[in-house]
């Protein structure tokens, strides 16, 4: 079946240093859209990044990710972590470039802790 | 735009009791989803509706869980004979095209 794998449950990084959250996937869908969701404490998950184009970098709020279909990956990166980035991050895939189904398959999530 | 509204935000039920969770999607959104969030399983898909019609309930435990969408302004998730393992945050979400917007969830605790 289709699945998303986030290998780290917890990532701890010092403020100002780079951070990378890993995401790989398996899917039988011919066309896919990918998302990173961020969830702050007691808040709803919200979209951070989205992409459906192979090898194209997408950026938002200082974070960036590139969908690589050759390696089935969509890793999230930031060059300089901020204290306010501490949150739970989910990688997810949705069938179809237009994603009309909207059904999302999530990884287990990675908690990012940024320490002073 | 108040976003996706879920009520109640917290619910405590006794083992064996019924729990009904409510969701008001964003006005104009044609798709409504239910997810369950736990530390162990992350965000699990339960079911979804498009234009009020059930489309995919592949994630729903078959025996005690049911979902309905009687009109375009609300959906309910009902859990009969609740068990401690049903304790989780239940998230409702809606979408118009590709991006899915989540509510803050209902934290269900079964004691």
XYZ file of C-alpha atoms in Angstrom:
227
model
C 0.000 0.000 0.000
C 0.874 3.652 -0.114
C 2.951 4.966 2.750
C 5.024 7.882 3.968
C 8.050 7.368 6.195
C 9.540 9.935 8.525
C 12.539 8.298 10.107
C 13.032 10.616 13.083
C 10.479 10.968 15.812
C 12.416 13.791 17.448
C 14.980 16.181 16.049
C 16.763 18.586 18.363
C 18.802 21.436 16.931
C 20.460 24.533 18.298
C 19.045 27.902 17.240
C 20.788 29.269 14.163
C 21.969 25.910 12.890
C 20.569 24.086 9.834
C 17.921 21.444 10.166
C 16.713 18.649 7.896
C 13.646 16.482 8.394
C 13.537 13.353 6.282
C 10.562 12.087 4.300
C 10.375 9.182 1.879
C 7.380 7.500 0.343
C 5.989 4.513 -1.477
C 3.019 4.913 -3.766
C 1.217 3.268 -6.632
C -0.311 6.582 -7.705
C 0.836 7.782 -11.090
C 0.584 11.423 -10.137
C 1.149 12.716 -6.659
C 1.192 15.924 -4.678
C 3.305 16.323 -1.576
C 2.847 18.429 1.511
C 4.604 19.366 4.691
C 2.196 20.226 7.484
C 3.229 21.932 10.718
C 1.293 21.656 13.956
C 2.005 23.962 16.857
C 0.936 22.975 20.355
C -2.868 22.925 20.709
C -3.312 24.179 17.169
C -4.586 22.635 13.942
C -2.126 21.193 11.422
C -1.515 23.712 8.647
C 0.191 23.531 5.299
C 3.796 24.669 5.281
C 4.862 23.576 1.789
C 3.367 21.766 -1.155
C 4.751 20.415 -4.430
C 3.854 18.154 -7.303
C 6.727 18.987 -9.658
C 9.708 16.694 -9.793
C 13.082 18.308 -9.002
C 11.615 21.755 -8.370
C 12.480 23.509 -5.107
C 9.580 25.011 -3.200
C 10.024 27.498 -0.362
C 7.930 29.082 2.377
C 8.722 30.794 5.667
C 12.408 30.009 5.291
C 11.809 26.296 4.807
C 12.406 24.538 1.513
C 11.846 21.106 0.015
C 12.376 19.451 -3.352
C 10.356 16.502 -4.600
C 12.699 13.847 -5.993
C 10.694 11.057 -7.611
C 13.885 9.183 -8.486
C 14.613 8.665 -4.805
C 11.002 8.899 -3.575
C 11.879 11.713 -1.216
C 10.597 15.116 -0.103
C 12.926 16.226 2.687
C 12.299 19.487 4.558
C 15.208 21.821 5.234
C 15.973 25.165 6.777
C 19.345 26.882 6.836
C 18.908 28.540 10.225
C 16.463 27.148 12.771
C 14.525 29.545 15.007
C 13.025 28.931 18.426
C 9.585 29.536 16.923
C 10.088 26.588 14.558
C 9.616 24.158 17.429
C 6.560 22.133 16.450
C 5.344 18.802 15.074
C 5.961 18.348 11.349
C 4.105 15.923 9.125
C 4.966 14.848 5.616
C 1.976 13.766 3.503
C 1.064 12.709 0.004
C -2.134 13.099 -1.958
C -3.142 11.435 -5.186
C -3.106 13.596 -8.294
C -1.279 16.767 -9.166
C -4.450 18.697 -8.711
C -5.122 16.598 -5.640
C -8.809 16.653 -6.188
C -9.342 13.704 -3.920
C -7.697 15.575 -1.097
C -7.198 12.357 0.822
C -3.861 12.690 2.554
C -1.598 9.879 3.687
C 0.647 11.056 6.513
C 3.918 9.969 7.990
C 4.128 9.503 11.752
C 5.457 13.000 12.251
C 8.707 14.514 13.496
C 8.876 16.752 16.529
C 11.384 19.539 16.021
C 12.841 21.060 19.162
C 14.963 24.160 18.695
C 17.024 24.986 21.744
C 18.822 28.241 22.594
C -13.541 32.725 7.827
C -13.583 30.919 11.146
C -11.935 27.854 9.706
C -13.054 24.308 10.415
C -14.956 24.240 13.686
C -15.034 21.156 15.862
C -17.121 20.661 18.964
C -16.619 19.786 21.694
C -12.902 20.431 22.036
C -12.674 17.910 24.868
C -14.900 14.981 25.687
C -14.633 12.403 28.431
C -16.759 9.286 28.204
C -17.055 6.164 30.256
C -16.123 2.844 28.725
C -19.086 1.494 26.784
C -20.773 4.847 26.290
C -21.425 6.561 22.974
C -19.533 9.618 21.769
C -20.618 11.987 19.001
C -18.173 14.466 17.561
C -19.263 17.430 15.445
C -17.606 19.231 12.603
C -18.526 22.371 10.686
C -16.407 22.604 7.512
C -15.359 25.812 5.847
C -18.259 27.231 3.850
C -18.000 26.305 0.185
C -15.666 23.377 0.695
C -16.916 20.266 -1.031
C -14.789 17.643 0.720
C -14.836 16.763 4.410
C -12.361 14.402 6.067
C -11.998 12.756 9.445
C -8.615 11.776 10.872
C -7.512 10.303 14.185
C -4.315 11.518 15.803
C -2.297 9.552 18.350
C 1.339 9.630 19.352
C 1.861 6.040 18.248
C -0.003 6.109 14.921
C 0.295 9.768 13.959
C -2.484 11.050 11.701
C -4.659 8.176 10.507
C -7.221 8.672 7.775
C -10.697 7.517 8.765
C -13.212 8.605 6.138
C -14.232 11.352 3.759
C -17.190 12.863 1.961
C -17.405 14.822 -1.242
C -20.521 16.902 -1.827
C -22.015 15.116 1.192
C -21.628 11.675 -0.401
C -19.407 9.113 1.338
C -16.392 8.439 -0.880
C -13.891 6.444 1.113
C -14.281 4.939 4.567
C -11.340 2.576 4.328
C -9.842 3.820 7.588
C -12.932 3.418 9.704
C -13.061 0.624 12.272
C -16.098 -1.188 10.934
C -17.967 -2.201 14.011
C -18.356 0.837 16.250
C -17.493 3.870 14.136
C -19.815 5.688 11.782
C -19.780 9.053 10.068
C -22.498 11.087 8.462
C -22.866 14.317 6.584
C -26.551 15.213 6.570
C -25.965 18.632 5.015
C -23.096 20.665 3.613
C -22.596 22.581 6.840
C -21.830 19.775 9.248
C -20.580 16.254 9.676
C -20.613 13.919 12.659
C -18.421 11.055 13.770
C -20.112 8.637 16.127
C -18.340 6.037 18.205
C -20.508 3.450 19.883
C -19.470 1.471 22.944
C -16.285 3.481 23.383
C -13.159 1.686 24.486
C -9.981 3.051 26.098
C -8.094 2.490 22.828
C -10.438 5.006 21.157
C -8.827 7.760 23.203
C -7.255 10.137 20.698
C -7.606 13.533 19.070
C -10.130 13.376 16.241
C -9.489 15.916 13.525
C -11.942 17.098 10.929
C -10.737 18.780 7.766
C -12.221 20.268 4.630
C -11.009 21.222 1.189
C -12.187 22.799 -2.021
C -9.358 21.793 -4.317
C -5.976 20.523 -3.257
C -5.185 22.094 0.091
C -6.783 20.517 3.127
C -7.634 22.704 6.135
C -7.859 21.128 9.560
C -9.823 21.971 12.652
C -8.200 21.962 16.084
C -9.709 18.605 16.881
C -11.729 16.969 19.623
C -9.715 15.252 22.331
C -11.650 12.137 23.325
C -10.736 10.426 26.562
C -12.382 7.123 27.424
C -12.131 6.238 31.117
